[in-house]
Coordinates of C-alpha atoms in Angstrom, one line a residue:
X1 CA 5.5 -23.9 -8.8
X2 CA 6.8 -20.7 -7.0
X3 CA 4.8 -19.7 -3.9
X4 CA 3.9 -16.3 -5.2
X5 CA 1.8 -18.0 -8.0
X6 CA -0.5 -19.7 -5.5
X7 CA -2.9 -16.7 -5.1
X8 CA -3.4 -17.7 -1.5
X9 CA -5.1 -15.5 1.0
X10 CA -3.3 -15.0 4.2
X11 CA -0.2 -16.8 3.0
X12 CA 2.0 -15.2 5.7
X13 CA 1.8 -17.9 8.3
X14 CA 5.0 -19.9 8.4
X15 CA 7.9 -18.2 10.4
X16 CA 11.5 -18.1 9.7
X17 CA 13.5 -21.1 10.8
X18 CA 17.1 -20.3 9.9
X19 CA 19.6 -17.9 11.0
X20 CA 21.8 -18.3 7.9
X21 CA 20.8 -15.3 5.7
X22 CA 21.1 -15.3 2.0
X23 CA 19.5 -11.9 1.6
X24 CA 19.1 -8.8 3.6
X25 CA 16.1 -6.5 3.0
X26 CA 15.6 -2.9 4.0
X27 CA 12.0 -1.9 4.0
X28 CA 11.4 1.9 4.0
X29 CA 7.9 2.5 5.3
X30 CA 7.6 -0.8 7.2
X31 CA 4.4 0.4 9.0
X32 CA 2.7 1.2 5.8
X33 CA 0.1 -0.8 4.0
X34 CA 2.6 -2.7 1.8
X35 CA 5.6 -2.3 4.2
X36 CA 3.6 -4.3 6.9
X37 CA 2.9 -7.2 4.4
X38 CA 6.7 -7.2 3.4
X39 CA 7.6 -7.4 7.1
X40 CA 5.4 -10.5 7.4
X41 CA 6.3 -12.3 4.1
X42 CA 10.1 -11.7 3.8
X43 CA 11.1 -13.6 6.9
X44 CA 8.9 -16.7 6.0
X45 CA 10.9 -19.8 5.6
X46 CA 9.9 -20.4 2.0
X47 CA 10.2 -16.8 0.6
X48 CA 12.4 -16.8 -2.6
X49 CA 15.8 -15.4 -2.1
X50 CA 15.8 -16.4 1.6
X51 CA 16.4 -16.9 4.4
X52 CA 15.9 -13.2 4.7
X53 CA 17.2 -10.9 7.4
X54 CA 14.9 -7.8 7.4
X55 CA 15.4 -4.2 8.6
X56 CA 12.3 -1.9 8.8
X57 CA 12.3 1.8 8.8
X58 CA 9.5 4.0 9.9
X59 CA 9.2 7.5 11.4
X60 CA 7.0 6.6 14.4
X61 CA 7.7 4.3 17.4
X62 CA 7.0 0.7 16.6
X63 CA 3.3 0.0 17.0
X64 CA 1.9 -3.1 18.7
X65 CA 0.4 -4.5 15.6
X66 CA 3.7 -4.7 13.9
X67 CA 5.8 -5.8 16.8
X68 CA 5.5 -9.5 16.3
X69 CA 7.3 -9.6 12.9
X70 CA 10.9 -10.6 13.1
X71 CA 12.2 -7.3 11.7
X72 CA 14.9 -5.1 13.2
X73 CA 13.0 -2.0 13.5
X74 CA 14.7 1.4 13.0
X75 CA 12.9 4.6 14.0
X76 CA 14.1 7.2 11.5
X77 CA 12.8 10.4 9.7
X78 CA 14.0 9.9 6.2
X79 CA 13.3 13.6 5.4
X80 CA 16.3 14.4 7.8
X81 CA 19.4 13.7 6.0
X82 CA 21.4 13.7 9.2
X83 CA 19.2 11.4 11.0
X84 CA 19.1 8.9 8.0
X85 CA 22.9 9.0 7.6
X86 CA 23.3 8.4 11.2
X87 CA 20.9 5.3 11.2
X88 CA 21.2 3.7 7.8
X89 CA 24.7 4.2 6.9
X90 CA 25.9 1.4 9.1
X91 CA 23.6 -1.3 7.3
X92 CA 26.4 -2.6 5.3
X93 CA 24.8 -5.9 4.7
X94 CA 21.7 -4.8 2.9
X95 CA 21.2 -6.7 -0.5
X96 CA 17.7 -5.4 -1.4
X97 CA 15.9 -2.2 -0.8
X98 CA 12.1 -1.9 -0.8
X99 CA 10.9 1.7 -0.9
X100 CA 7.2 1.7 -0.1
X101 CA 6.5 5.1 1.6
X102 CA 5.4 8.6 0.6
X103 CA 4.5 11.9 2.2
X104 CA 1.5 14.0 1.4
X105 CA 1.6 17.8 1.0
X106 CA -0.9 20.4 -0.1
X107 CA 0.3 20.7 -3.8
X108 CA 1.8 18.3 -6.2
X109 CA 4.9 20.7 -6.5
X110 CA 5.5 20.2 -2.9
X111 CA 5.0 16.4 -3.2
X112 CA 7.7 16.2 -5.8
X113 CA 10.1 18.1 -3.6
X114 CA 9.5 16.3 -0.3
X115 CA 9.3 12.7 -1.8
X116 CA 12.1 13.2 -4.1
X117 CA 14.2 14.5 -1.2
X118 CA 13.3 11.6 1.0
X119 CA 14.1 8.9 -1.6
X120 CA 17.4 10.4 -2.6
X121 CA 18.3 10.7 1.1
X122 CA 17.8 7.0 1.4
X123 CA 19.6 6.0 -1.8
X124 CA 22.6 8.2 -0.8
X125 CA 22.8 6.7 2.7
X126 CA 22.5 3.1 1.5
X127 CA 24.1 2.8 -1.9
X128 CA 27.6 4.0 -1.0
X129 CA 27.7 1.9 2.3
X130 CA 26.0 -1.5 1.1
X131 CA 28.5 -3.1 -1.2
X132 CA 26.3 -6.0 -1.5
X133 CA 23.1 -4.1 -2.6
X134 CA 21.7 -5.8 -5.7
X135 CA 18.2 -4.4 -6.3
X136 CA 15.9 -1.6 -5.5
X137 CA 12.1 -1.9 -5.5
X138 CA 10.2 1.4 -5.8
X139 CA 6.5 1.4 -5.3
X140 CA 4.4 4.2 -7.0
X141 CA 0.9 3.6 -8.4
X142 CA -1.7 4.2 -11.1
X143 CA -1.5 7.8 -10.6
X144 CA 1.4 7.4 -13.0
X145 CA -1.3 7.2 -15.7
X146 CA -4.0 9.5 -14.4
X147 CA -2.2 12.4 -12.7
X148 CA -2.1 13.6 -9.1
X149 CA -5.2 13.8 -7.1
X150 CA -5.4 17.6 -7.5
X151 CA -5.6 17.3 -11.2
X152 CA -8.6 15.0 -11.2
X153 CA -11.4 16.4 -13.6
X154 CA -8.9 19.0 -14.7
X155 CA -6.4 17.0 -16.8
X156 CA -7.1 14.4 -19.4
X157 CA -5.8 10.9 -18.4
X158 CA -4.8 7.9 -20.5
X159 CA -7.7 5.8 -21.8
X160 CA -7.8 2.4 -20.0
X161 CA -6.7 -0.4 -19.9
X162 CA -3.6 1.3 -18.5
X163 CA -0.4 -0.3 -19.6
X164 CA 3.2 0.4 -18.5
X165 CA 4.4 1.6 -21.9
X166 CA 2.0 4.8 -21.9
X167 CA 3.9 8.0 -22.0
X168 CA 4.1 10.4 -19.0
X169 CA 1.3 13.0 -18.6
X170 CA 2.2 16.7 -18.5
X171 CA 2.6 18.6 -15.3
X172 CA 4.1 17.7 -11.9
X173 CA 3.7 14.2 -10.6
X174 CA 5.9 12.9 -7.6
X175 CA 5.7 9.4 -9.1
X176 CA 7.7 10.8 -12.0
X177 CA 10.1 12.5 -9.7
X178 CA 10.7 9.2 -7.7
X179 CA 11.5 7.4 -11.0
X180 CA 13.8 10.0 -12.1
X181 CA 15.7 9.9 -8.8
X182 CA 16.0 6.1 -9.1
X183 CA 17.5 6.4 -12.6
X184 CA 19.8 9.1 -11.6
X185 CA 21.1 7.4 -8.4
X186 CA 21.6 3.9 -10.1
X187 CA 23.1 5.3 -13.3
X188 CA 26.5 3.8 -14.1
X189 CA 26.0 1.1 -11.5
X190 CA 25.6 -2.1 -13.8
X191 CA 25.4 -4.5 -10.9
X192 CA 22.6 -2.6 -9.2
X193 CA 19.1 -3.3 -10.7
X194 CA 15.7 -1.9 -10.0
X195 CA 12.0 -2.4 -10.6
X196 CA 9.1 0.0 -10.3
X197 CA 5.8 -1.3 -9.0
X198 CA 2.4 0.4 -9.8
X199 CA -0.6 -1.0 -7.7
X200 CA -4.1 0.2 -8.1
X201 CA -6.3 0.8 -4.9
X202 CA -4.6 -1.3 -2.2
X203 CA -6.5 -3.7 0.0
X204 CA -4.3 -4.2 3.1
X205 CA -3.8 -3.6 6.7
X206 CA -2.1 -0.5 8.3
X207 CA -3.7 1.9 10.7
X208 CA -1.0 4.4 9.7
X209 CA -1.5 4.2 5.9
X210 CA -2.3 7.5 4.2
X211 CA -4.4 5.6 1.6
X212 CA -6.1 2.7 3.3
X213 CA -9.6 2.3 1.9
X214 CA -10.5 -0.9 3.9
X215 CA -9.5 0.5 7.3
X216 CA -11.5 3.6 6.5
X217 CA -14.6 1.8 5.5
X218 CA -14.4 -0.4 8.5
X219 CA -14.4 2.7 10.8
X220 CA -17.3 4.1 8.9
X221 CA -19.2 0.9 9.1
X222 CA -18.4 0.6 12.9
X223 CA -19.8 4.0 13.6
X224 CA -22.9 3.3 11.4
X225 CA -23.4 0.1 13.5
X226 CA -22.9 1.9 16.8
X227 CA -25.4 4.6 15.9
X228 CA -27.9 2.2 14.4
X229 CA -28.1 3.8 11.1
X230 CA -28.0 2.6 7.6
X231 CA -24.7 1.9 5.9
X232 CA -25.1 4.4 3.1
X233 CA -22.7 4.2 0.1
X234 CA -20.7 7.5 0.3
X235 CA -20.0 7.8 -3.4
X236 CA -21.3 8.3 -6.9
X237 CA -23.4 5.8 -8.9
X238 CA -20.6 5.5 -11.4
X239 CA -18.3 4.0 -8.8
X240 CA -21.2 1.8 -7.4
X241 CA -22.1 0.3 -10.7
X242 CA -18.7 0.2 -12.6
X243 CA -16.1 -2.5 -12.6
X244 CA -13.2 -1.7 -10.3
X245 CA -9.8 -3.3 -9.6
X246 CA -7.8 -3.7 -6.4
X247 CA -4.4 -4.6 -5.3
X248 CA -4.0 -7.0 -2.4
X249 CA -1.1 -5.7 -0.1
X250 CA 0.4 -9.2 0.1
X251 CA 0.2 -9.6 -3.7
X252 CA 2.2 -6.2 -4.1
X253 CA 4.7 -7.4 -1.7
X254 CA 5.0 -10.7 -3.5
X255 CA 5.5 -9.0 -6.9
X256 CA 8.3 -6.9 -5.4
X257 CA 10.0 -10.0 -4.0
X258 CA 9.7 -11.7 -7.4
X259 CA 11.2 -8.7 -9.1
X260 CA 13.9 -8.5 -6.5
X261 CA 15.2 -12.0 -7.1
X262 CA 14.1 -12.9 -10.8
X263 CA 16.6 -11.7 -13.4
X264 CA 13.8 -11.4 -16.0
X265 CA 12.2 -8.6 -14.0
X266 CA 15.3 -6.3 -13.8
X267 CA 15.0 -2.8 -14.7
X268 CA 11.3 -2.9 -15.6
X269 CA 8.0 -1.3 -14.4
X270 CA 5.0 -3.4 -13.6
X271 CA 1.4 -2.7 -12.8
X272 CA 0.1 -4.8 -10.0
X273 CA -3.6 -5.7 -9.4
X274 CA -5.6 -8.8 -8.2
X275 CA -6.3 -10.0 -11.8
X276 CA -9.9 -9.8 -11.4
X277 CA -12.7 -7.1 -11.2
X278 CA -15.4 -6.3 -8.6
X279 CA -18.2 -3.8 -8.1
X280 CA -18.5 -1.8 -5.0
X281 CA -22.2 -2.5 -4.8
X282 CA -21.3 -6.2 -4.3
X283 CA -18.6 -5.4 -1.8
X284 CA -20.9 -3.1 0.0
X285 CA -23.1 -6.0 0.9
X286 CA -20.0 -7.9 2.3
X287 CA -18.9 -4.8 4.4
X288 CA -22.5 -4.6 5.8
X289 CA -22.5 -8.3 6.7
X290 CA -19.0 -8.0 8.3
X291 CA -20.4 -5.5 10.8
X292 CA -24.0 -7.0 11.2
X293 CA -25.8 -4.1 9.4
X294 CA -29.0 -5.0 7.7
X295 CA -29.9 -1.7 6.0
X296 CA -27.4 -0.6 3.4
X297 CA -27.0 0.6 -0.1
X298 CA -26.9 3.8 -2.4
X299 CA -29.5 6.6 -2.3
X300 CA -30.3 8.0 -5.8
X301 CA -29.2 11.5 -6.2
X302 CA -27.8 11.8 -2.6
X303 CA -24.0 11.7 -2.5
X304 CA -22.6 11.5 1.0
X305 CA -19.0 13.1 1.6
X306 CA -17.1 11.1 4.4
X307 CA -15.0 14.2 5.0
X308 CA -18.2 16.0 6.0
X309 CA -19.8 12.9 7.7
X310 CA -16.8 12.5 10.0
X311 CA -16.8 15.9 11.4
X312 CA -18.0 15.8 15.1
X313 CA -17.6 12.0 15.3
X314 CA -14.5 11.9 17.4
X315 CA -16.4 11.2 20.7
X316 CA -18.5 8.6 19.1
X317 CA -15.3 6.7 18.1
X318 CA -13.9 7.1 21.7
X319 CA -17.1 5.5 23.0
X320 CA -16.7 2.5 20.4
X321 CA -12.9 2.1 21.5
X322 CA -13.9 2.1 25.2
X323 CA -16.9 -0.1 24.9
X324 CA -15.2 -2.8 22.8
X325 CA -11.7 -2.5 24.4
X326 CA -10.0 -1.7 21.2
X327 CA -6.6 -0.4 20.8
X328 CA -6.4 3.3 21.6
X329 CA -6.8 5.2 18.3
X330 CA -8.1 8.5 17.0
X331 CA -10.7 8.8 14.4
X332 CA -8.6 11.2 12.3
X333 CA -5.7 8.5 12.4
X334 CA -7.7 5.8 11.1
X335 CA -10.1 7.4 8.7
X336 CA -8.7 8.6 5.5
X337 CA -11.8 10.3 4.4
X338 CA -10.6 12.4 1.5
X339 CA -9.2 9.3 0.0
X340 CA -12.4 7.2 0.4
X341 CA -14.4 10.1 -1.1
X342 CA -12.0 10.1 -4.2
X343 CA -12.0 6.3 -4.7
X344 CA -15.9 6.0 -4.4
X345 CA -16.6 9.3 -6.2
X346 CA -15.6 8.3 -9.7
X347 CA -15.5 5.3 -12.0
X348 CA -12.4 3.3 -11.7
X349 CA -9.7 3.0 -14.3
X350 CA -8.6 -0.6 -15.2
X351 CA -5.0 -1.4 -15.5
X352 CA -3.4 -4.4 -17.4
X353 CA -1.4 -7.1 -15.8
X354 CA -0.2 -8.6 -19.1
X355 CA 3.3 -7.4 -18.9
X356 CA 3.7 -8.8 -15.4
X357 CA 2.4 -12.2 -16.5
X358 CA 4.6 -12.1 -19.7
X359 CA 7.7 -11.6 -17.5
X360 CA 6.8 -14.5 -15.3
X361 CA 4.6 -13.3 -12.3
X362 CA 1.5 -15.1 -12.1
X363 CA 0.2 -14.1 -8.7
X364 CA -3.5 -13.1 -8.3
X365 CA -6.1 -12.7 -5.6
X366 CA -9.9 -13.0 -5.4
X367 CA -10.8 -9.5 -4.5
X368 CA -13.8 -10.5 -2.5
X369 CA -11.9 -12.8 -0.4
X370 CA -9.0 -10.3 -0.2
X371 CA -11.5 -7.7 1.2
X372 CA -12.9 -10.0 3.8
X373 CA -9.4 -11.1 4.9
X374 CA -8.3 -7.5 5.5
X375 CA -11.5 -6.6 7.5
X376 CA -10.8 -9.7 9.6
X377 CA -7.2 -8.5 10.3
X378 CA -8.5 -5.1 11.4
X379 CA -10.8 -6.9 13.8
X380 CA -8.2 -9.4 15.0
X381 CA -5.8 -6.7 15.9
X382 CA -8.7 -4.9 17.7
X383 CA -8.5 -1.8 15.6
X384 CA -12.3 -2.0 14.9
X385 CA -15.0 -4.1 16.8
X386 CA -16.1 -7.6 15.7

């Protein structure tokens, strides 16, 4: 049975034990929430397609929490065509490309422009110079079915369960732009295959992620504990009571690796979620327990905005960092408050994993255990207090 079917939490344990590489992966966005998981899993001794040599690209200097992965780190601004050509065109041994990054702008038109440009820059720097390149994994998400954040409540979305064969919605969506760039740049290249991966809300570890719900909630809980106040659910009752789905970051990475090496996954798009459902009212108890908070829950008719709550909390976070000897971070770096308000402010839309299973990927996660494992990781790397 293949290792990605085991559904194991924290599977990234064994280390690479060979220097004879069968595959060479290039991870664009290696410090992101799925990029960090790819950086851990690809070098493992039993990863399919391996042993793997791994290059990792990110815009910032390499952080301490990513430094123990056996990855050749490349600091590069992929929005800068000159910088990317200078630093990536020499990577002639790359066999697999994992694109797991994005940039956020104020409008979706701008998102389409900047994200399309970044992805095209990468492909045009790598494809002509890497003759052994076999597969490209592109990560997007369930906004493919619901539309961009700015259109929430304004545009009708598809009726769940969301399946990969649903047509595109009208209006700009940078996920559509990314797919179109992928199709254009791989056209007339029969030996170069691709896959598109559409995770739901991702549970994972990255203090740099633009959409990290667990890291954001850990910071919120740590501040509530420090101030001795209840852990109020900062969302709507619809989100509190309804079924939700999540995508474990390791699972998303495993699905991408599966698609990169399994011929049956070529040139297909796949949803990716844990394969179960949860309710936020149940995970909220787990979060409270993880931070030793006895008073928690939702207050009827009282919706708390984390964007508003976080204003003026910068010095409180500095105290928490100092008192607990945490890694030096800023509140605005860790807390993606707008994203948490969005996720916790509406009923979740469930997506189907049938296509993925029908094509041979049987990976899954227990969402409660997944949630706990990532909270533990934020604590272990001293991003939040124990």
